Amino acid sequence: MKVEGASAYGLPGDLDAVGVPVFQGADGPQPAAGVTADIAGADVPAVLDPVWCRRRGFTGKPGQTLVFHPVASATSRLPLRGAGGPGTDDRPRPTTVLVGVGEPDGLAGDRGVETLRRAAAAFVRTVGEGASAALLLPRELRIDMAAAAAAVAEGGVLADYRFETHKTGDRPGRLTRLVVTTEAPAEAVAAAGGGARGARIAESVMLARDLVNEPPSQMTPQRFVEVFARRFRDDPAISVEAWDGERIAAERLGGLLGVSRGSSQPPRLLRVEYTPIAPVEVDGRIPHLALVGKGITFDSGGLSLKTAAGMEAMKTDMAGAAAVLCALDAAAALGSPLRITVLTPLTENMPGGRATKPGDVLTARNGKTIEVLNTDAEGRLVLADALSLAVEAGPDAIIDVATLTGAVVVALGNEIAGLLSNDDDLAGWVVAAGSRTGERVWRLPLPEDYRSHIDSDVADMRNTGRAGQAGTIAAAMLLAEFVGTVPWAHLDIAGTGRSAESTRYLAKGGTGFGVRLLADLATSEAFGRSLVRRG
Ligand code: BES
Ligand code: MN
Ligand code: ZN
C-alpha cells in the first residue's frame, strides 16, 4: 500500500473510496466540520439523518463504519459491503464511507491518536482489496498534523497486513493507495511527511509479524540471523555480527548453551550496532541505548515439556528478538540520533537426549550460577547472558523485550505488556512511549524482599519462583541480577506478542508489539538527552 498526503482540494481523480470522519453526538452522528459536499467527486452528506443511521446501527463510535448511500442515480465505484447495486450514472464516483471517530473532544492527546489509528483500520477493512482510498482528517483535530497522519498510516497499513507466504491459490489483493487527506491545503505537506513516517514504521512492524508467523522449522536461529544480515548489509550505519555455537561456548554464554543443548539446531548470538550519522551529543557524548530480545525460535519447554495446547503458539517465543531488531530497522530508516546496540540470543528449547535437566546448574556470562528447576523457564537463562553482554557494552540504558511468562497474561491480559524496571525515569519514558504509540504497558514492582523467591539451595539463584505467586516479578528479579546498576527496563510481551483475532489494526498471529514503542523512543532526541543527563 502506498501512503500519500493531500488536501481535499488536491485529491487524485481516480479514487475508489473517500472516508469521512463522523462524530458521535447528542443529536446523532454528524460529519466533522469542513466536510464539504464534494470531495473528489464523492457524494458527501453535510448532515446525516439520525434515523437512517440508527437503523443501520451507526452511532459514530470509534471503529464503526457505514457505507453512505448517495442519490439513487449515483454509481459507487466499489461493490462494498452494504452498498447498493450499480447505478445508472455513467460517471463512477468514489464511494463515501462514514468513519466513526467518537466525541469531538476525544480527538486530542494520545487517546485521540489511537482513535485515528483505529478509525483508519476500520476504514481500510471496509474499503477492502484493490482499491485506492482517501481518508479525510477532521478540522476538529487537536493533534499535531504529522502525528495524526502517521497514526492514520500505521492503522491503515497494519490493518491491511496478511501473512500468506504459505497459502496457495488466489489471494485477495490489498488496498493499493491510502491518501491521508487534510481540509487545509497548507497542512498537506505535514500530512505527507507524517504519513510516510507512519508507513515506514508499519513496514518494520510487518517484518516482525512475518518473522513471528513463519513456521518454526523455517525460522531457525541461523535463518533469523540471515534475515537481518541481509537486511542491514548495505546500511553504512549498521554492523552485524553473529556468534556460532563454538564462539558462544568460548565466550562462556552458559545460559544460552544450556538451553540449546536439547536441540539439533545450533544457537546463535546476534549483535547489531547502529552508529548515527547525525547524532545528538550531550557534553560530547552520544547517548547509547542497548536493546535485548528473547529469541527462542521454538519453545517446547525442553524436558519440562509443555502440553500440546501450551506448545501450539510457541513459534512466537522469538517475538522479543524480532521486536528489538525491527525497532532498530525503523529507527535507522528514520535517522535515529542515538547509538544503539541490539543483542538477541537465539535458540530452540527442545527435549533432546543432551538436553539440560531439572537440577542442572548453569554459569552465565557474568559468572553467576543458576539452578535450572524447570527447563521451560528458559527465557531468563538466555537473557542472563545477553544482558551481561549488554552491560559490557557500557550503554546508558538497557531495554529488553521478551515473551517471558504466562503469568503476565494472567495479570494484564493480551492488550497490555508488563513493565519492570530498576529506574523510575526510564520506566516513565517507556510508559509515555507506550501511551503515544498505543502499545500499552503497565509497571509491576521489583520488591527487594521478593529476591528470596528465586533463592536456590545449591546455586546463586534458581530459574523458577514460587508456584502460583508473582511469576512475572520472579522472572524479572532473575534478569535484574544481570544488569548491575545500569538503568534497565524489561517488557514482558507474552500476552501482547500475538493476537487471537484480527481486530482493529492487529491481525491474527504475531502483532509486532514493541516495535512502535521502541522506535518512538529510539528516534526521540529528548529521550537520548535524558539518558546522558542522569550521568
Ligand atoms: N515462552 C514461555 C512464556 C509464554 C507463555 C509466552 C505463554 C507466551 C505465551 C516461557 O518460556 C515459559 O514457558 N514460562 C513459564 C515459566 C515457568 C515454568 C516458571 C511459564 O510462564 O509458565
Ligand atoms: Mn518456556
Ligand atoms: Zn519461552
Coordinates of C-alpha atoms and ligand atoms in Angstrom, one line a residue:
M1 CA 0.0 0.0 0.0
K2 CA 1.2 3.4 -0.9
V3 CA 0.6 6.2 1.6
E4 CA 0.3 9.8 0.4
G5 CA -0.8 13.1 1.8
A6 CA -3.0 15.6 0.1
S7 CA -5.6 18.3 0.8
A8 CA -9.2 17.7 0.0
Y9 CA -8.8 20.1 -3.0
G10 CA -5.8 18.3 -4.4
L11 CA -7.0 14.7 -4.4
P12 CA -6.3 12.3 -7.3
G13 CA -9.2 11.8 -9.7
D14 CA -9.3 8.1 -9.7
L15 CA -10.2 7.3 -6.0
D16 CA -12.5 4.4 -5.3
A17 CA -13.5 5.5 -1.8
V18 CA -13.5 8.5 0.4
G19 CA -13.6 8.2 4.2
V20 CA -15.5 10.9 6.0
P21 CA -15.0 11.3 9.8
V22 CA -18.2 11.3 11.7
F23 CA -18.7 12.4 15.3
Q24 CA -20.9 10.8 17.9
G25 CA -23.2 13.5 19.3
A26 CA -26.3 14.1 21.4
D27 CA -28.3 14.7 18.2
G28 CA -27.0 11.6 16.5
P29 CA -23.9 11.1 14.3
Q30 CA -22.7 14.2 12.3
P31 CA -19.9 14.7 9.8
A32 CA -16.9 16.6 11.1
A33 CA -16.8 20.3 10.3
G34 CA -15.2 21.2 7.0
V35 CA -16.6 18.2 5.2
T36 CA -17.8 19.7 2.0
A37 CA -20.4 18.3 -0.3
D38 CA -17.9 17.4 -3.0
I39 CA -14.7 15.6 -2.1
A40 CA -13.0 14.2 -5.2
G41 CA -16.5 13.8 -6.7
A42 CA -17.8 11.7 -3.9
D43 CA -21.3 12.4 -2.6
V44 CA -20.7 13.5 0.9
P45 CA -23.5 14.4 3.3
A46 CA -23.4 17.8 5.0
V47 CA -25.8 16.4 7.7
L48 CA -26.8 12.9 8.5
D49 CA -30.3 11.6 9.1
P50 CA -30.2 10.2 12.6
V51 CA -33.0 7.7 11.9
W52 CA -31.2 6.4 8.8
C53 CA -28.0 6.0 10.8
R54 CA -29.7 4.4 13.8
R55 CA -31.4 1.8 11.6
R56 CA -28.0 0.7 10.5
G57 CA -26.6 0.7 14.0
F58 CA -24.2 3.5 13.2
T59 CA -23.6 6.0 16.0
G60 CA -20.2 7.4 15.1
K61 CA -18.5 5.4 17.8
P62 CA -14.7 4.9 17.1
G63 CA -14.2 1.8 15.0
Q64 CA -17.7 1.9 13.3
T65 CA -18.0 2.5 9.6
L66 CA -21.0 2.8 7.3
V67 CA -21.1 3.0 3.5
F68 CA -23.1 6.1 2.6
H69 CA -25.9 5.7 0.0
P70 CA -25.9 8.8 -2.0
V71 CA -28.6 9.8 -4.5
A72 CA -30.2 6.8 -6.2
S73 CA -28.7 7.5 -9.6
A74 CA -25.1 7.7 -8.5
T75 CA -22.7 4.9 -9.1
S76 CA -20.4 3.7 -6.5
R77 CA -17.0 2.5 -7.8
L78 CA -16.8 -0.3 -5.3
P79 CA -19.2 -3.2 -4.6
L80 CA -18.7 -2.5 -0.9
R81 CA -20.4 -4.5 1.8
G82 CA -23.8 -2.9 2.3
A83 CA -23.7 -0.8 -0.8
G84 CA -26.4 -0.8 -3.4
G85 CA -26.1 -2.3 -6.9
P86 CA -24.5 -0.5 -9.8
G87 CA -26.4 2.7 -10.7
T88 CA -27.1 4.3 -14.0
D89 CA -24.8 7.4 -13.7
D90 CA -22.0 6.9 -16.3
R91 CA -19.5 8.9 -14.2
P92 CA -18.4 6.5 -11.5
R93 CA -17.9 8.4 -8.2
P94 CA -15.8 7.4 -5.2
T95 CA -17.9 5.6 -2.6
T96 CA -18.3 7.5 0.6
V97 CA -17.6 5.7 3.8
L98 CA -18.7 7.2 7.1
V99 CA -16.0 6.6 9.7
G100 CA -16.9 6.9 13.3
V101 CA -14.4 8.9 15.4
G102 CA -16.3 9.3 18.7
E103 CA -16.8 12.6 20.6
P104 CA -15.1 15.7 19.1
D105 CA -13.4 16.2 22.5
G106 CA -11.8 12.8 22.2
L107 CA -9.6 13.7 19.3
A108 CA -6.9 15.1 21.4
G109 CA -3.8 13.7 23.1
D110 CA -2.6 10.1 22.9
R111 CA -6.1 8.8 23.1
G112 CA -7.1 10.8 20.1
V113 CA -4.1 9.5 18.2
E114 CA -5.1 5.9 19.0
T115 CA -8.7 6.7 17.9
L116 CA -7.3 7.8 14.5
R117 CA -5.3 4.5 14.2
R118 CA -8.4 2.5 14.9
A119 CA -10.6 4.7 12.6
A120 CA -8.1 4.2 9.7
A121 CA -8.0 0.5 10.4
A122 CA -11.8 0.3 10.3
F123 CA -11.9 2.3 7.1
V124 CA -9.3 0.1 5.3
R125 CA -11.1 -3.0 6.4
T126 CA -14.4 -1.6 5.0
V127 CA -12.9 -0.5 1.7
G128 CA -11.2 -3.8 1.0
E129 CA -9.0 -5.0 -1.7
G130 CA -7.5 -3.5 -4.8
A131 CA -8.8 0.0 -4.1
S132 CA -7.4 3.5 -3.9
A133 CA -8.9 5.4 -0.9
A134 CA -8.6 8.8 0.8
L135 CA -9.4 9.4 4.5
L136 CA -10.2 12.9 5.5
L137 CA -9.0 14.2 8.8
P138 CA -11.5 16.3 10.7
R139 CA -11.0 20.1 11.3
E140 CA -11.7 19.5 15.0
L141 CA -8.4 17.6 15.5
R142 CA -6.3 18.9 18.4
I143 CA -3.4 16.7 17.4
D144 CA -0.3 17.8 15.5
M145 CA -1.0 17.0 11.8
A146 CA 2.2 15.0 11.2
A147 CA 1.4 12.8 14.3
A148 CA -2.2 12.4 13.1
A149 CA -1.1 11.4 9.6
A150 CA 1.4 8.9 11.0
A151 CA -1.3 7.3 13.1
V152 CA -3.6 7.0 10.1
A153 CA -0.8 5.4 8.1
E154 CA 0.0 3.0 10.8
G155 CA -3.6 2.0 11.4
G156 CA -4.4 1.7 7.8
V157 CA -1.3 -0.2 6.7
L158 CA -1.3 -2.6 9.6
A159 CA -5.0 -3.4 9.2
D160 CA -4.2 -4.4 5.7
Y161 CA -1.5 -6.9 6.8
R162 CA -1.9 -10.6 6.0
F163 CA 0.6 -13.4 6.2
E164 CA 0.1 -15.6 3.2
T165 CA 3.6 -16.8 2.4
H166 CA 2.4 -20.4 2.7
K167 CA -1.0 -20.0 1.1
T168 CA -1.5 -21.4 -2.4
G169 CA -4.2 -20.4 -4.8
D170 CA -5.7 -17.0 -5.5
R171 CA -5.2 -14.5 -2.7
P172 CA -7.2 -11.3 -2.3
G173 CA -5.3 -8.1 -3.2
R174 CA -4.5 -5.3 -0.8
L175 CA -5.5 -1.7 -0.7
T176 CA -3.3 -0.1 -3.3
R177 CA -3.3 3.5 -2.1
L178 CA -4.3 5.4 1.1
V179 CA -4.3 9.2 0.9
V180 CA -4.2 11.0 4.2
T181 CA -6.3 14.0 3.5
T182 CA -6.4 17.4 5.2
E183 CA -9.0 20.0 4.8
A184 CA -6.5 22.9 4.8
P185 CA -4.1 22.9 1.7
A186 CA -1.4 24.3 4.0
E187 CA -1.4 21.1 6.0
A188 CA -1.0 18.6 3.2
V189 CA 2.8 18.7 3.4
A190 CA 2.8 17.8 7.1
A191 CA 0.2 15.0 6.3
A192 CA 2.5 13.6 3.6
G193 CA 5.5 13.6 5.9
G194 CA 3.7 12.1 8.8
G195 CA 2.1 9.5 6.5
A196 CA 5.5 8.5 5.2
R197 CA 6.8 8.1 8.7
G198 CA 3.9 6.0 9.8
A199 CA 4.1 3.8 6.7
R200 CA 7.8 3.2 7.3
I201 CA 7.3 2.2 10.9
A202 CA 4.4 -0.1 9.9
E203 CA 6.8 -1.7 7.4
S204 CA 9.1 -2.7 10.3
V205 CA 6.1 -3.9 12.3
M206 CA 5.1 -6.1 9.5
L207 CA 8.5 -7.6 9.2
A208 CA 8.4 -8.5 12.9
R209 CA 4.9 -10.1 12.3
D210 CA 6.3 -12.1 9.3
L211 CA 9.1 -13.4 11.4
V212 CA 6.8 -14.5 14.2
N213 CA 4.3 -16.0 11.8
E214 CA 6.9 -18.0 9.9
P215 CA 6.8 -21.8 10.8
P216 CA 9.4 -22.5 13.5
S217 CA 11.3 -25.1 11.4
Q218 CA 11.8 -22.3 8.8
M219 CA 12.7 -19.5 11.2
T220 CA 15.6 -21.3 12.9
P221 CA 18.3 -19.3 14.7
Q222 CA 20.5 -19.3 11.6
R223 CA 17.7 -18.3 9.3
F224 CA 16.8 -15.4 11.7
V225 CA 20.4 -14.2 11.6
E226 CA 20.4 -14.3 7.8
V227 CA 17.3 -12.2 7.5
F228 CA 18.9 -9.3 9.4
A229 CA 22.4 -9.8 7.9
R230 CA 20.8 -9.3 4.5
R231 CA 18.5 -6.5 5.5
F232 CA 21.3 -4.4 7.1
R233 CA 24.1 -5.4 4.7
D234 CA 24.0 -2.1 2.7
D235 CA 23.5 0.3 5.6
P236 CA 26.7 2.0 6.4
A237 CA 25.4 3.0 9.8
I238 CA 24.9 -0.6 10.8
S239 CA 27.2 -3.5 11.5
V240 CA 26.1 -7.1 12.1
E241 CA 28.0 -9.9 14.0
A242 CA 26.7 -13.4 14.6
W243 CA 28.3 -15.8 17.0
D244 CA 28.0 -19.6 16.3
G245 CA 27.9 -22.4 18.9
E246 CA 31.6 -22.6 19.2
R247 CA 32.0 -18.9 19.8
I248 CA 29.1 -18.9 22.2
A249 CA 30.9 -21.6 24.2
A250 CA 34.2 -19.8 24.1
E251 CA 32.5 -16.6 25.3
R252 CA 31.0 -18.6 28.2
L253 CA 27.3 -17.9 27.5
G254 CA 26.3 -20.8 29.8
G255 CA 22.6 -19.9 29.8
L256 CA 22.2 -19.9 26.0
L257 CA 24.3 -23.0 25.7
G258 CA 22.3 -24.8 28.4
V259 CA 19.0 -24.0 26.7
S260 CA 20.3 -25.1 23.2
R261 CA 21.6 -28.5 24.3
G262 CA 18.4 -30.4 23.6
S263 CA 18.1 -29.1 20.1
S264 CA 19.7 -30.2 16.8
Q265 CA 19.7 -26.6 15.6
P266 CA 22.8 -24.7 16.7
P267 CA 22.3 -21.5 18.7
R268 CA 23.3 -18.0 17.6
L269 CA 24.0 -14.7 19.3
L270 CA 23.2 -11.8 17.1
R271 CA 24.7 -8.4 17.7
V272 CA 23.8 -5.4 15.7
E273 CA 25.4 -2.0 16.2
Y274 CA 23.9 1.3 14.9
T275 CA 26.0 4.4 14.8
P276 CA 24.0 7.5 14.0
I277 CA 25.1 9.7 11.0
A278 CA 23.6 12.8 12.7
P279 CA 23.9 12.1 16.5
V280 CA 22.5 14.0 19.4
E281 CA 25.5 14.9 21.6
V282 CA 25.4 15.7 25.3
D283 CA 28.7 17.0 26.7
G284 CA 30.4 15.5 23.7
R285 CA 28.8 12.1 24.3
I286 CA 26.3 10.2 22.1
P287 CA 23.6 8.5 24.2
H288 CA 23.9 4.8 23.9
L289 CA 20.8 2.5 24.2
A290 CA 21.1 -1.3 24.4
L291 CA 18.2 -3.4 23.2
V292 CA 18.0 -7.1 24.1
G293 CA 15.3 -9.5 22.8
K294 CA 14.4 -13.1 23.7
G295 CA 14.9 -15.3 20.6
I296 CA 13.6 -18.7 21.4
T297 CA 12.6 -19.8 17.8
F298 CA 10.6 -22.6 19.3
D299 CA 9.8 -23.3 22.9
S300 CA 8.7 -26.9 23.6
G301 CA 9.5 -26.4 27.2
G302 CA 12.5 -28.8 27.0
L303 CA 12.4 -31.8 29.3
S304 CA 9.8 -29.9 31.4
L305 CA 7.7 -30.4 28.3
K306 CA 4.7 -28.2 27.6
T307 CA 1.3 -29.7 26.8
A308 CA 0.2 -29.9 23.2
A309 CA -2.0 -26.8 23.7
G310 CA 0.7 -25.0 25.5
M311 CA 3.1 -25.5 22.6
E312 CA 0.8 -24.6 19.8
A313 CA 1.8 -20.9 19.5
M314 CA 5.4 -21.3 20.8
K315 CA 6.9 -20.2 17.4
T316 CA 6.0 -16.8 18.9
D317 CA 8.8 -17.1 21.5
M318 CA 11.2 -15.1 19.4
A319 CA 8.9 -12.1 19.3
G320 CA 11.1 -10.1 21.6
A321 CA 14.1 -10.6 19.3
A322 CA 12.0 -9.7 16.3
A323 CA 10.7 -6.6 18.1
V324 CA 14.1 -5.1 19.0
L325 CA 15.6 -5.8 15.6
C326 CA 12.7 -4.4 13.7
A327 CA 12.6 -1.4 16.0
L328 CA 16.2 -0.8 15.0
D329 CA 15.2 -1.3 11.4
A330 CA 12.7 1.5 11.7
A331 CA 14.8 3.7 13.9
A332 CA 17.7 3.5 11.4
A333 CA 15.5 4.3 8.5
L334 CA 14.1 7.3 10.3
G335 CA 17.6 8.5 11.2
S336 CA 17.7 7.9 14.9
P337 CA 20.2 10.2 16.6
L338 CA 21.2 7.6 19.3
R339 CA 23.9 4.9 19.3
I340 CA 22.0 1.6 19.5
T341 CA 23.4 -1.9 20.3
V342 CA 21.0 -4.8 19.8
L343 CA 21.7 -8.2 21.3
T344 CA 19.5 -11.3 20.7
P345 CA 20.2 -14.8 22.0
L346 CA 18.7 -17.3 19.5
T347 CA 18.0 -20.9 20.1
E348 CA 15.3 -23.6 20.2
N349 CA 14.3 -25.1 23.5
M350 CA 13.9 -28.8 22.8
P351 CA 14.0 -32.0 24.9
G352 CA 16.8 -33.9 23.0
G353 CA 19.0 -36.5 24.7
R354 CA 21.6 -34.0 25.6
A355 CA 19.1 -31.5 27.0
T356 CA 19.7 -29.7 30.2
K357 CA 17.9 -31.5 33.1
P358 CA 16.0 -30.1 36.0
G359 CA 18.6 -29.9 38.8
D360 CA 21.4 -28.8 36.5
V361 CA 23.4 -25.7 37.3
L362 CA 24.4 -23.2 34.6
T363 CA 27.0 -20.5 34.8
A364 CA 26.1 -17.3 33.0
R365 CA 28.4 -14.9 31.2
N366 CA 28.8 -12.7 34.2
G367 CA 29.9 -15.7 36.4
K368 CA 26.7 -16.1 38.4
T369 CA 25.2 -19.6 38.7
I370 CA 21.6 -20.6 38.1
E371 CA 19.9 -23.8 39.1
V372 CA 17.5 -25.0 36.4
L373 CA 14.5 -26.4 38.2
N374 CA 12.2 -26.1 35.2
T375 CA 13.6 -26.2 31.7
D376 CA 10.5 -24.3 30.5
A377 CA 11.7 -21.2 32.3
E378 CA 14.4 -20.9 29.6
G379 CA 13.9 -17.3 28.5
R380 CA 15.6 -15.8 31.6
L381 CA 18.5 -18.2 31.1
V382 CA 19.3 -16.9 27.6
L383 CA 18.6 -13.3 28.6
A384 CA 21.0 -13.6 31.6
D385 CA 23.9 -13.9 29.1
A386 CA 22.6 -11.3 26.7
L387 CA 22.0 -8.8 29.5
S388 CA 25.5 -9.4 30.8
L389 CA 26.9 -8.7 27.3
A390 CA 24.8 -5.6 27.1
V391 CA 26.3 -4.3 30.4
E392 CA 29.8 -4.9 29.0
A393 CA 28.9 -2.7 26.0
G394 CA 28.6 0.2 28.5
P395 CA 25.2 1.6 27.5
D396 CA 23.3 4.4 29.2
A397 CA 20.3 2.2 29.4
I398 CA 19.1 -1.3 28.6
I399 CA 15.6 -2.2 27.4
D400 CA 14.8 -5.9 27.0
V401 CA 11.7 -7.4 25.3
A402 CA 10.7 -11.0 26.0
T403 CA 7.7 -13.4 25.8
L404 CA 8.8 -14.4 29.2
T405 CA 5.9 -15.5 31.5
G406 CA 2.4 -16.9 31.2
A407 CA 1.8 -15.1 34.5
V408 CA 1.8 -11.7 32.7
V409 CA -1.2 -12.8 30.6
V410 CA -3.0 -13.6 33.9
A411 CA -2.1 -10.2 35.3
L412 CA -2.6 -7.9 32.3
G413 CA -4.2 -9.9 29.5
N414 CA -3.4 -9.7 25.8
E415 CA -3.5 -6.0 25.3
I416 CA -1.1 -4.6 28.0
A417 CA 2.5 -5.6 28.4
G418 CA 4.3 -5.9 31.8
L419 CA 7.0 -3.4 32.5
L420 CA 9.5 -3.9 35.2
S421 CA 12.4 -1.5 35.8
N422 CA 15.1 -0.5 38.2
D423 CA 14.9 3.1 37.2
D424 CA 11.8 5.4 37.6
D425 CA 12.9 7.9 35.0
L426 CA 13.5 5.2 32.3
A427 CA 10.2 3.5 33.3
G428 CA 8.4 6.8 32.8
W429 CA 9.8 7.2 29.3
V430 CA 8.7 3.7 28.4
V431 CA 5.2 4.3 29.8
A432 CA 4.9 7.6 27.9
A433 CA 6.1 5.9 24.6
G434 CA 3.6 3.2 25.2
S435 CA 0.8 5.7 25.5
R436 CA 1.9 7.7 22.4
T437 CA 2.1 4.5 20.3
G438 CA -0.9 2.7 21.7
E439 CA 1.4 -0.1 22.8
R440 CA 0.2 -0.1 26.4
V441 CA 2.4 -1.1 29.2
W442 CA 1.8 -1.3 33.0
R443 CA 4.5 -1.3 35.5
L444 CA 4.8 -4.1 38.1
P445 CA 7.1 -3.7 41.1
L446 CA 10.5 -5.3 41.8
P447 CA 10.4 -5.6 45.6
E448 CA 13.8 -6.4 47.1
D449 CA 12.4 -8.9 49.5
Y450 CA 10.9 -10.9 46.7
R451 CA 14.5 -11.9 45.8
S452 CA 14.0 -14.8 48.2
H453 CA 11.5 -16.3 45.7
I454 CA 14.5 -17.3 43.5
D455 CA 16.8 -18.4 46.2
S456 CA 18.5 -21.7 45.4
D457 CA 19.8 -24.4 47.7
V458 CA 22.8 -25.1 45.5
A459 CA 23.4 -22.1 43.2
D460 CA 23.3 -18.2 43.3
M461 CA 19.6 -18.4 42.2
R462 CA 17.1 -20.8 40.7
N463 CA 15.2 -20.2 37.5
T464 CA 11.7 -20.6 39.0
G465 CA 9.8 -18.5 41.6
R466 CA 7.1 -19.8 44.0
A467 CA 4.3 -21.8 42.4
G468 CA 1.3 -19.5 41.7
Q469 CA 3.0 -16.4 43.0
A470 CA 4.1 -13.3 41.1
G471 CA 5.6 -15.3 38.2
T472 CA 6.3 -12.2 36.1
I473 CA 8.1 -10.5 39.0
A474 CA 10.2 -13.6 39.9
A475 CA 11.4 -13.8 36.3
A476 CA 12.3 -10.1 36.2
M477 CA 14.1 -10.5 39.6
L478 CA 16.4 -13.0 37.9
L479 CA 17.0 -10.7 35.0
A480 CA 17.9 -7.9 37.4
E481 CA 20.8 -10.0 38.6
F482 CA 22.4 -9.5 35.3
V483 CA 22.0 -5.7 34.6
G484 CA 24.1 -4.5 37.5
T485 CA 23.4 -0.8 38.1
V486 CA 22.6 0.2 34.5
P487 CA 19.2 1.8 34.1
W488 CA 17.1 -1.1 32.8
A489 CA 13.5 -1.7 31.7
H490 CA 12.0 -5.1 30.9
L491 CA 8.9 -5.6 28.8
D492 CA 7.1 -8.9 29.2
I493 CA 5.2 -9.4 26.0
A494 CA 4.0 -13.0 26.5
G495 CA 0.4 -11.7 26.3
T496 CA 0.8 -9.0 23.7
G497 CA 3.2 -10.7 21.2
R498 CA 0.4 -12.5 19.4
S499 CA -3.3 -11.8 18.8
A500 CA -6.0 -14.4 18.8
E501 CA -8.1 -12.5 16.3
S502 CA -7.9 -9.9 13.5
T503 CA -9.2 -6.8 15.1
R504 CA -8.6 -3.0 14.9
Y505 CA -5.1 -2.8 13.3
L506 CA -4.0 -6.2 14.6
A507 CA -4.0 -9.4 12.5
K508 CA -4.4 -12.9 14.0
G509 CA -0.9 -14.1 14.8
G510 CA 2.2 -12.1 15.5
T511 CA 1.5 -8.4 16.5
G512 CA 4.9 -6.9 16.2
F513 CA 4.3 -5.4 19.7
G514 CA 7.2 -3.3 20.9
V515 CA 8.4 -2.2 17.5
R516 CA 6.5 1.1 17.5
L517 CA 7.1 1.8 21.2
L518 CA 10.9 1.3 20.8
A519 CA 11.1 3.1 17.5
D520 CA 9.4 6.1 19.2
L521 CA 12.0 6.2 21.9
A522 CA 14.9 5.5 19.6
T523 CA 14.0 8.4 17.4
S524 CA 13.5 10.8 20.2
E525 CA 16.2 13.3 20.8
A526 CA 14.7 14.2 24.2
F527 CA 14.9 10.6 25.3
G528 CA 18.5 10.5 24.2
R529 CA 19.3 13.5 26.2
S530 CA 17.6 12.1 29.3
L531 CA 19.9 9.1 29.1
V532 CA 23.0 11.1 29.4
R533 CA 21.8 13.7 31.8
R534 CA 21.4 11.1 34.6
G535 CA 25.3 10.8 34.5
Ligands
BES1 N1 7.7 -18.7 26.4 C1 7.1 -19.0 27.7 C2 6.1 -17.9 28.2 C3 4.9 -17.7 27.4 C4 3.7 -18.3 27.8 C5 4.9 -17.0 26.2 C6 2.5 -18.1 27.1 C7 3.7 -16.8 25.5 C8 2.5 -17.3 26.0 C9 8.1 -19.2 28.8 O1 9.3 -19.7 28.3 C10 7.6 -20.1 29.8 O2 7.4 -21.2 29.4 N2 7.5 -19.7 31.0 C11 7.0 -20.5 32.1 C12 7.8 -20.2 33.3 C13 7.6 -21.2 34.4 C14 8.0 -22.6 34.1 C15 8.3 -20.7 35.6 C16 5.5 -20.0 32.3 O3 5.2 -18.8 32.3 O4 4.7 -20.9 32.6
MN2 MN 9.4 -21.8 28.2
ZN3 ZN 9.8 -19.4 26.3

